[in-house]
Amino acid sequence: MSNSNASSKSALQPIALPSGLVMSNGLVKAAMYEHMASFWGGLPNSNHLGLYSLWSQGGWGMIVTGNVQVSKDHLSLGRDMIIPPTVTVDTLHAYKVLASAMRPASEQSNLKSQNASTPRTLIIMQLSHAGRQSPVVIGGRLPLVPPLAPSALGLGRSERHSSRMGWFAKLTYRIGFPTPRAMALQDIDHTVDRFVLGAKLAHDSGFDGVELHASHGYLLAQFISRKCNIREDAYSAKHAPLHLLQRIVTSIRKVLPRPFVLGIKLSSSDYVGAGSLHDAQAEKEAEDRALDHVVDIARWDMIDFIEISGGDYEIPEFMTSTRQAFFSRFARKARHAIHTVIPSSERPLVLLTGGMGSLATIEDALSQGHADLIGIGRGSVLAPKLPLLLKEAYSHRETGASNGEGGHDDTARTDFYPILSYSDTPVIRSAASTLRFLGILPLPPLIGAGTESAWYNVMMLRIAKDHRIDYQMGGIRAVLLIPVLLLHGLLWNLLLVFSYLSLIMNLKNTNTVFCSSPEKRL
């Protein structure tokens, strides 16, 4: 068998976690922000159930929820699922129903009789705290109440970012994301308790485990990052960057030992300091620091998988989908570092997420040692049953079946992702120049990235309600539909309007193009 076939086959075969639980395959429906809960945070509702029920039929090895916030007053964009201040019978029931919806029907009847080594779809709750990235009002706080963070450093205030922004972008950050209050030790203790409570709720609701969101610039990532954390105490990013994360992991393991699954989502981007991104030496030092932390986490012998992602609200790489396997280089180095120092039975698996929706890209990532598990986010919206489609494609390949084009392997194509771009016309160029002259452009990076998120939010709501993906819908229509469909708050409406402006000013070279349905392409 060729290396290519071996790689694709391994992605579709069972794989064991250090906890002892066995995934039915190595394909993970990665966490995505659903934007479906009630305003100012709420419990899972019928839209969540419809969406996750669809994914449960897709043959995934693992399904991860969107971020469930452990602090009701530190939401991301206003419609997050939350761990309420007090867990009640109603809370437990709501998450039990969600867990049931996420689990394949074929596994529910005999779940109690299964042992840990029985391959199955693992269902994971992602726990998060937005920290300083929790915006005013829609983040769950009154206008004059600042968010909590490791240090009183406002979002978008660093010289590295503010020097490249116009007055409008700076004003947006100052109004939308006020300077946070540095957390006191009792605030940190309370946060640890909230993550532990979230993990206990997940366990009691029937989830197989939790993933701690320490990426994308959220609170746990802020404690790790030197650009956000200038503390000089036991939680200093310079001297003890993993202290808070280790406290949370240790506290969870005290009450929830294995086989309960515990994962961590990390990002190499969060390690870049206030220096220039073009400083090669600084980048290397940041990457080395990140790799050291990955190895340290693996040595705790309490973690089952480490997901590699990247970006934050200042540089939101995680919100765009135009590149294949965004962080594969770092993931490969992380996996190699783990394999070098950790015994095989204790190694946490490396989960790589980003832009992979075909056998070809999955094969590349696995055969080159970039990852043990493959996470698919936006591709899972476009093709909720992608693992089954890939399994069918592999079966055709293995038996030598032709795809109808003289042996051409159509499974290698991944261009079913929407391309949100617009014509470069004299009118557009003139408008962009005027807005730059007035200081309105460039817009904050978050706003531009929010355009794609709006499109996927609309599509998730469509498939949750048993509608098909609308491949004719462009970015503008999606932006305008979100307030109508989900009745957003004022700040989110403004964010979407600004996203629309950013979309038009991208100065790319084609109108919005959507390829045919992935069900037909794969």
Short mmCIF file of C-alpha atoms in Angstrom, two decimals, residues 26-28 30 305-310 324-332 335 349-356 361-362 364-366 369-377:
data_model
loop_
_atom_site.label_atom_id
_atom_site.label_comp_id
_atom_site.label_asym_id
_atom_site.label_seq_id
_atom_site.Cartn_x
_atom_site.Cartn_y
_atom_site.Cartn_z
CA GLY A 26 -8.98 10.53 13.60
CA LEU A 27 -11.35 13.15 12.13
CA VAL A 28 -12.59 15.82 14.53
CA ALA A 30 -13.58 21.20 15.46
CA PHE A 305 -4.81 15.89 23.09
CA ILE A 306 -3.36 19.29 22.22
CA GLU A 307 -5.07 21.23 19.44
CA ILE A 308 -2.94 23.64 17.43
CA SER A 309 -4.64 26.81 16.23
CA GLY A 310 -3.73 30.48 16.12
CA GLN A 324 -4.63 25.09 3.93
CA ALA A 325 -3.58 23.77 7.36
CA PHE A 326 -2.69 27.22 8.77
CA PHE A 327 -0.48 26.03 11.58
CA SER A 328 0.85 22.73 10.23
CA ARG A 329 4.50 23.73 10.53
CA PHE A 330 4.22 24.42 14.24
CA ALA A 331 2.05 21.33 14.76
CA ARG A 332 4.70 19.15 13.13
CA ARG A 335 4.44 16.54 17.61
CA LEU A 349 -2.18 13.42 20.52
CA VAL A 350 -1.67 16.50 18.35
CA LEU A 351 -4.83 17.82 16.71
CA LEU A 352 -4.31 20.10 13.71
CA THR A 353 -7.23 22.28 12.64
CA GLY A 354 -7.46 24.46 9.56
CA GLY A 355 -8.80 24.28 6.02
CA MET A 356 -8.58 20.54 5.37
CA THR A 361 -4.74 17.48 2.42
CA ILE A 362 -5.43 15.02 5.23
CA ASP A 364 -0.30 15.31 3.49
CA ALA A 365 -0.73 16.33 7.12
CA LEU A 366 -0.57 12.76 8.41
CA GLY A 369 3.94 13.90 10.64
CA HIS A 370 2.09 17.17 11.16
CA ALA A 371 -0.61 15.68 13.38
CA ASP A 372 -2.27 12.62 14.89
CA LEU A 373 -5.79 13.99 14.54
CA ILE A 374 -7.31 16.24 11.88
CA GLY A 375 -9.76 18.96 12.92
CA ILE A 376 -12.26 20.33 10.40
CA GLY A 377 -14.34 23.39 11.27
#
